[in-house]
């Protein structure tokens, strides 16, 4: 989840109260966020530069706070401080409004049709009469970076541009032009560049080079101009130097170009709502009209509040606590959701919830229920209701049942443990090398789900078997006394064109025996035992399950078999090939089996 670094003293000033570290940790826990680390600015720099200098004892304390990935309003100090003040009843929920200005005086953004081929959407707004200090200015810039990394997906979906409006002249145009025809001075530069020259120039820039791939191969680049043909920005790469915002900037023009209009609206709303508190007219945002080539026009930002009706019985039933309507509305107000009770025709109390533009994460009644649970306190929910698997709904106990797959997996885990095997848990993401080459397999491009823009080479693909993780575990623990007997029950992921998401999860069981006596009979006996527990005994006519000789590259030829159930291969077993063991740095023989247990349901 995202981590936000905030100066402790400035945060306490914004909260209007000083806390001890323990008190603040408790406050974060109550609100559903976490104080992840306490450090200093200089300590962070020393860590980045691998220095061993000692602290001078007079450094600003930095709180690193971990927030939910879908709470974009908590990615800056302003959002966290406001949320905690409302949670502590120190502040009313703010009402954000769009300034009431005439259509004639409203700024306009004209969108040219060529943009549809590269980044078809743009949304805009203006913050008037802003007063920045050094801290709030840095927070404003930092929020853009956080949003770019989070909901904007490294600028591929949305790119944010912020400009000093007093240096520009409306109306504005959003165009898509050949790179050779775009000339401007980019931010933090003094030289004029053509857009194609800029692509080459930034290939050596550590920060910006990772965004070049988004547009560099396109015949046209998106660009924003004012009425004097001054370039505002070349999204999603860089803004122009001419309209760069400064500490003294009073009127901020914000534009977000995007391939996803919904996310662009969320990003714009987040930017303007978090920093409208610094405007001369607090919480008021000036709108901009966006006019498309087909004549359609839209006014942004959209700060409308939408209402959601949630039944009280659903909330109390899901949480397992018999709360009254007044209690629920009070808890929701603490979570920035205005709520009031109403009575439906069936006498089941309803809670009408007004979702503000800052809470884009609230999409379903279950999101409302979750906020009630957070405000009430998960630690206050009685253990007895959870332990017995009962829920409280409309004043009566309702028995809850676990999912069949999870219940079945639990039974398998217990049986494996009783057979003397130790459970391990490995990552579902792995490298392409681990998934294929290390197992003597070839990537046929039709089974593995490939991760786009992986964070590291260890996260290139979702595993197509449990084998890489189990062999890695043995390789890292080869000094452990032999024999080593481990198992894992977990999901693999396979491409599947019949699914709407293009892939499917499958629950597998895998076990490995490592030691000098790791013969095939050891692992085969375990397969037989698991089948007995499931209720399958191989008859003479092979109508339930049977073994069939196989030729899988990860096993020794002649000491392996496929497990066939109802005419379909559901698993493999055998002695692991010495080449595979060498690749994982395992010196001892290993026998292994893997089984699709979901097929038995």
Tab-separated table of N, CA and C in Angstrom, residues 304-397:
chain	number	residue	atom	x	y	z
A	304	UNK	N	-20.249	16.937	-7.632
A	304	UNK	CA	-21.576	16.548	-7.150
A	304	UNK	C	-21.475	15.411	-6.134
A	305	UNK	N	-22.372	15.431	-5.187
A	305	UNK	CA	-22.477	14.391	-4.168
A	305	UNK	C	-23.548	13.403	-4.615
A	306	UNK	N	-23.247	12.115	-4.543
A	306	UNK	CA	-24.290	11.153	-4.908
A	306	UNK	C	-24.740	10.394	-3.663
A	307	UNK	N	-26.022	10.073	-3.647
A	307	UNK	CA	-26.619	9.429	-2.480
A	307	UNK	C	-26.748	7.926	-2.687
A	308	UNK	N	-26.511	7.212	-1.620
A	308	UNK	CA	-26.622	5.754	-1.629
A	308	UNK	C	-27.472	5.342	-0.433
A	309	UNK	N	-28.415	4.443	-0.669
A	309	UNK	CA	-29.272	3.972	0.420
A	309	UNK	C	-28.852	2.558	0.808
A	310	UNK	N	-28.554	2.378	2.080
A	310	UNK	CA	-28.077	1.090	2.581
A	310	UNK	C	-28.951	0.682	3.761
A	311	UNK	N	-29.385	-0.574	3.778
A	311	UNK	CA	-30.244	-1.029	4.871
A	311	UNK	C	-29.427	-1.233	6.145
A	312	UNK	N	-30.025	-0.884	7.256
A	312	UNK	CA	-29.355	-1.043	8.550
A	312	UNK	C	-29.072	-2.509	8.828
A	313	UNK	N	-29.986	-3.391	8.430
A	313	UNK	CA	-29.791	-4.821	8.692
A	313	UNK	C	-28.588	-5.367	7.930
A	314	UNK	N	-28.335	-4.825	6.725
A	314	UNK	CA	-27.158	-5.269	5.967
A	314	UNK	C	-25.878	-4.892	6.698
A	315	UNK	N	-25.831	-3.663	7.203
A	315	UNK	CA	-24.621	-3.190	7.899
A	315	UNK	C	-24.381	-3.991	9.169
A	316	UNK	N	-25.398	-4.101	10.004
A	316	UNK	CA	-25.220	-4.811	11.277
A	316	UNK	C	-25.019	-6.302	11.054
A	317	UNK	N	-25.686	-6.838	10.019
A	317	UNK	CA	-25.531	-8.259	9.737
A	317	UNK	C	-24.138	-8.605	9.279
A	318	UNK	N	-23.559	-7.757	8.418
A	318	UNK	CA	-22.219	-8.040	7.897
A	318	UNK	C	-21.148	-7.879	8.965
A	319	UNK	N	-21.331	-6.891	9.856
A	319	UNK	CA	-20.325	-6.648	10.906
A	319	UNK	C	-20.494	-7.628	12.065
A	320	UNK	N	-21.755	-7.976	12.375
A	320	UNK	CA	-22.008	-8.882	13.497
A	320	UNK	C	-22.203	-8.160	14.800
A	321	UNK	N	-22.601	-6.875	14.732
A	321	UNK	CA	-22.815	-6.075	15.945
A	321	UNK	C	-24.183	-5.400	15.826
A	322	UNK	N	-25.069	-5.535	16.836
A	322	UNK	CA	-26.412	-4.948	16.763
A	322	UNK	C	-26.409	-3.447	17.040
A	323	UNK	N	-26.096	-2.639	16.025
A	323	UNK	CA	-26.035	-1.186	16.176
A	323	UNK	C	-27.378	-0.560	15.828
A	324	UNK	N	-27.667	0.573	16.465
A	324	UNK	CA	-28.874	1.333	16.151
A	324	UNK	C	-28.574	2.304	15.013
A	325	UNK	N	-29.614	2.783	14.361
A	325	UNK	CA	-29.459	3.668	13.211
A	325	UNK	C	-28.690	4.934	13.571
A	326	UNK	N	-28.989	5.511	14.747
A	326	UNK	CA	-28.293	6.736	15.162
A	326	UNK	C	-26.802	6.482	15.364
A	327	UNK	N	-26.459	5.310	15.878
A	327	UNK	CA	-25.051	4.970	16.059
A	327	UNK	C	-24.335	4.838	14.717
A	328	UNK	N	-25.015	4.207	13.763
A	328	UNK	CA	-24.415	4.008	12.441
A	328	UNK	C	-24.191	5.347	11.737
A	329	UNK	N	-25.178	6.233	11.794
A	329	UNK	CA	-25.009	7.536	11.141
A	329	UNK	C	-23.877	8.325	11.790
A	330	UNK	N	-23.756	8.242	13.106
A	330	UNK	CA	-22.660	8.923	13.794
A	330	UNK	C	-21.304	8.389	13.368
A	331	UNK	N	-21.196	7.072	13.237
A	331	UNK	CA	-19.935	6.455	12.828
A	331	UNK	C	-19.583	6.847	11.398
A	332	UNK	N	-20.581	6.893	10.516
A	332	UNK	CA	-20.319	7.265	9.120
A	332	UNK	C	-19.890	8.724	9.000
A	333	UNK	N	-20.476	9.600	9.799
A	333	UNK	CA	-20.062	11.005	9.783
A	333	UNK	C	-18.602	11.160	10.192
A	334	UNK	N	-18.131	10.300	11.081
A	334	UNK	CA	-16.717	10.340	11.478
A	334	UNK	C	-15.804	9.932	10.323
A	335	UNK	N	-16.349	9.175	9.361
A	335	UNK	CA	-15.567	8.699	8.212
A	335	UNK	C	-15.792	9.568	6.971
A	336	UNK	N	-16.268	10.805	7.159
A	336	UNK	CA	-16.470	11.787	6.080
A	336	UNK	C	-17.641	11.445	5.173
A	337	UNK	N	-18.557	10.612	5.646
A	337	UNK	CA	-19.754	10.279	4.879
A	337	UNK	C	-20.977	10.807	5.621
A	338	UNK	N	-21.593	11.848	5.061
A	338	UNK	CA	-22.813	12.368	5.691
A	338	UNK	C	-23.898	11.303	5.596
A	339	UNK	N	-24.556	11.053	6.717
A	339	UNK	CA	-25.558	9.984	6.743
A	339	UNK	C	-26.734	10.386	7.619
A	340	UNK	N	-27.907	9.923	7.233
A	340	UNK	CA	-29.107	10.116	8.047
A	340	UNK	C	-30.012	8.909	7.861
A	341	UNK	N	-30.825	8.652	8.844
A	341	UNK	CA	-31.676	7.464	8.777
A	341	UNK	C	-33.014	7.802	8.146
A	342	UNK	N	-33.587	6.795	7.492
A	342	UNK	CA	-34.924	6.920	6.926
A	342	UNK	C	-35.613	5.581	7.092
A	343	UNK	N	-36.920	5.576	6.987
A	343	UNK	CA	-37.688	4.348	7.197
A	343	UNK	C	-38.272	3.896	5.872
A	344	UNK	N	-38.026	2.635	5.507
A	344	UNK	CA	-38.549	2.101	4.248
A	344	UNK	C	-39.939	1.510	4.471
A	345	UNK	N	-40.541	1.066	3.365
A	345	UNK	CA	-41.901	0.527	3.436
A	345	UNK	C	-41.990	-0.754	4.255
A	346	UNK	N	-40.873	-1.532	4.295
A	346	UNK	CA	-40.921	-2.795	5.022
A	346	UNK	C	-40.455	-2.643	6.466
A	347	UNK	N	-40.432	-1.377	6.937
A	347	UNK	CA	-40.058	-1.059	8.322
A	347	UNK	C	-38.605	-1.418	8.650
A	348	UNK	N	-37.822	-1.735	7.642
A	348	UNK	CA	-36.388	-1.961	7.850
A	348	UNK	C	-35.686	-0.617	7.687
A	349	UNK	N	-35.047	-0.132	8.732
A	349	UNK	CA	-34.411	1.182	8.682
A	349	UNK	C	-33.383	1.246	7.565
A	350	UNK	N	-33.403	2.349	6.850
A	350	UNK	CA	-32.433	2.593	5.787
A	350	UNK	C	-31.526	3.744	6.204
A	351	UNK	N	-30.303	3.676	5.768
A	351	UNK	CA	-29.351	4.749	6.006
A	351	UNK	C	-29.064	5.405	4.660
A	352	UNK	N	-29.361	6.681	4.540
A	352	UNK	CA	-29.055	7.432	3.324
A	352	UNK	C	-27.681	8.069	3.488
A	353	UNK	N	-26.763	7.672	2.628
A	353	UNK	CA	-25.370	8.119	2.722
A	353	UNK	C	-25.053	9.040	1.561
A	354	UNK	N	-24.508	10.231	1.856
A	354	UNK	CA	-24.080	11.178	0.831
A	354	UNK	C	-22.575	11.038	0.648
A	355	UNK	N	-22.178	10.585	-0.523
A	355	UNK	CA	-20.758	10.320	-0.789
A	355	UNK	C	-20.130	11.552	-1.423
A	356	UNK	N	-19.148	12.187	-0.768
A	356	UNK	CA	-18.533	13.412	-1.294
A	356	UNK	C	-17.544	13.110	-2.422
A	357	UNK	N	-17.093	14.107	-3.158
A	357	UNK	CA	-16.151	13.881	-4.262
A	357	UNK	C	-14.782	13.390	-3.815
A	358	UNK	N	-14.487	13.495	-2.530
A	358	UNK	CA	-13.190	13.005	-2.029
A	358	UNK	C	-13.186	11.497	-1.828
A	359	UNK	N	-14.365	10.871	-1.785
A	359	UNK	CA	-14.452	9.451	-1.449
A	359	UNK	C	-14.820	8.623	-2.684
A	360	UNK	N	-13.946	8.622	-3.666
A	360	UNK	CA	-14.185	7.836	-4.879
A	360	UNK	C	-14.110	6.343	-4.617
A	361	UNK	N	-13.639	5.950	-3.428
A	361	UNK	CA	-13.527	4.527	-3.091
A	361	UNK	C	-14.862	3.927	-2.687
A	362	UNK	N	-15.860	4.746	-2.399
A	362	UNK	CA	-17.171	4.245	-1.974
A	362	UNK	C	-18.027	3.994	-3.206
A	363	UNK	N	-18.182	2.714	-3.553
A	363	UNK	CA	-18.891	2.326	-4.767
A	363	UNK	C	-20.100	1.432	-4.508
A	364	UNK	N	-20.147	0.817	-3.318
A	364	UNK	CA	-21.129	-0.237	-3.056
A	364	UNK	C	-21.488	-0.186	-1.576
A	365	UNK	N	-22.663	-0.690	-1.193
A	365	UNK	CA	-23.010	-0.736	0.231
A	365	UNK	C	-21.950	-1.408	1.102
A	366	UNK	N	-21.189	-2.354	0.541
A	366	UNK	CA	-20.155	-3.001	1.358
A	366	UNK	C	-19.058	-2.012	1.757
A	367	UNK	N	-18.826	-0.957	0.938
A	367	UNK	CA	-17.844	0.072	1.298
A	367	UNK	C	-18.349	0.900	2.475
A	368	UNK	N	-19.647	1.158	2.488
A	368	UNK	CA	-20.258	1.870	3.622
A	368	UNK	C	-20.158	1.017	4.877
A	369	UNK	N	-20.484	-0.261	4.750
A	369	UNK	CA	-20.388	-1.180	5.892
A	369	UNK	C	-18.962	-1.220	6.441
A	370	UNK	N	-17.977	-1.235	5.536
A	370	UNK	CA	-16.580	-1.283	5.980
A	370	UNK	C	-16.219	-0.045	6.788
A	371	UNK	N	-16.683	1.127	6.352
A	371	UNK	CA	-16.382	2.349	7.093
A	371	UNK	C	-17.038	2.341	8.471
A	372	UNK	N	-18.251	1.788	8.552
A	372	UNK	CA	-18.902	1.655	9.866
A	372	UNK	C	-18.064	0.753	10.772
A	373	UNK	N	-17.576	-0.360	10.217
A	373	UNK	CA	-16.762	-1.295	10.999
A	373	UNK	C	-15.467	-0.655	11.472
A	374	UNK	N	-14.828	0.139	10.600
A	374	UNK	CA	-13.582	0.817	10.981
A	374	UNK	C	-13.842	1.803	12.110
A	375	UNK	N	-14.880	2.635	11.942
A	375	UNK	CA	-15.176	3.645	12.959
A	375	UNK	C	-15.608	3.007	14.277
A	376	UNK	N	-16.342	1.902	14.189
A	376	UNK	CA	-16.759	1.204	15.409
A	376	UNK	C	-15.547	0.574	16.098
A	377	UNK	N	-14.625	0.030	15.299
A	377	UNK	CA	-13.429	-0.618	15.853
A	377	UNK	C	-13.502	-2.119	15.693
A	378	UNK	N	-12.662	-2.664	14.802
A	378	UNK	CA	-12.659	-4.111	14.603
A	378	UNK	C	-12.335	-4.851	15.903
A	379	UNK	N	-11.507	-4.236	16.731
A	379	UNK	CA	-11.128	-4.894	17.983
A	379	UNK	C	-12.265	-4.926	19.000
A	380	UNK	N	-13.365	-4.203	18.724
A	380	UNK	CA	-14.504	-4.224	19.635
A	380	UNK	C	-15.538	-5.273	19.240
A	381	UNK	N	-15.397	-5.833	18.034
A	381	UNK	CA	-16.334	-6.872	17.601
A	381	UNK	C	-16.072	-8.121	18.427
A	382	UNK	N	-17.097	-8.640	19.049
A	382	UNK	CA	-16.941	-9.761	19.970
A	382	UNK	C	-16.399	-10.998	19.271
A	383	UNK	N	-15.377	-11.597	19.869
A	383	UNK	CA	-14.747	-12.776	19.286
A	383	UNK	C	-15.718	-13.947	19.177
A	384	UNK	N	-16.669	-14.031	20.115
A	384	UNK	CA	-17.547	-15.199	20.157
A	384	UNK	C	-18.405	-15.285	18.888
A	385	UNK	N	-18.806	-14.101	18.364
A	385	UNK	CA	-19.629	-14.100	17.154
A	385	UNK	C	-18.837	-14.600	15.964
A	386	UNK	N	-17.538	-14.271	15.931
A	386	UNK	CA	-16.681	-14.691	14.826
A	386	UNK	C	-16.312	-16.160	14.962
A	387	UNK	N	-15.917	-16.553	16.184
A	387	UNK	CA	-15.426	-17.913	16.404
A	387	UNK	C	-16.486	-18.960	16.102
A	388	UNK	N	-17.736	-18.677	16.410
A	388	UNK	CA	-18.802	-19.654	16.183
A	388	UNK	C	-19.346	-19.605	14.758
A	389	UNK	N	-18.853	-18.624	13.962
A	389	UNK	CA	-19.330	-18.540	12.582
A	389	UNK	C	-20.753	-18.047	12.492
A	390	UNK	N	-21.143	-17.158	13.423
A	390	UNK	CA	-22.499	-16.627	13.406
A	390	UNK	C	-22.476	-15.136	13.138
A	391	UNK	N	-23.553	-14.662	12.539
A	391	UNK	CA	-23.691	-13.260	12.231
A	391	UNK	C	-25.040	-12.790	12.771
A	392	UNK	N	-25.128	-11.510	13.091
A	392	UNK	CA	-26.373	-10.976	13.630
A	392	UNK	C	-27.094	-10.211	12.538
A	393	UNK	N	-28.288	-10.608	12.194
A	393	UNK	CA	-29.040	-9.965	11.124
A	393	UNK	C	-30.508	-9.907	11.506
A	394	UNK	N	-31.038	-8.707	11.545
A	394	UNK	CA	-32.450	-8.493	11.893
A	394	UNK	C	-32.791	-9.153	13.236
A	395	UNK	N	-31.841	-9.070	14.164
A	395	UNK	CA	-32.104	-9.549	15.512
A	395	UNK	C	-31.984	-11.038	15.699
A	396	UNK	N	-31.502	-11.779	14.692
A	396	UNK	CA	-31.389	-13.222	14.867
A	396	UNK	C	-30.014	-13.698	14.396
A	397	UNK	N	-29.604	-14.841	14.918
A	397	UNK	CA	-28.309	-15.412	14.535
A	397	UNK	C	-28.446	-16.170	13.236
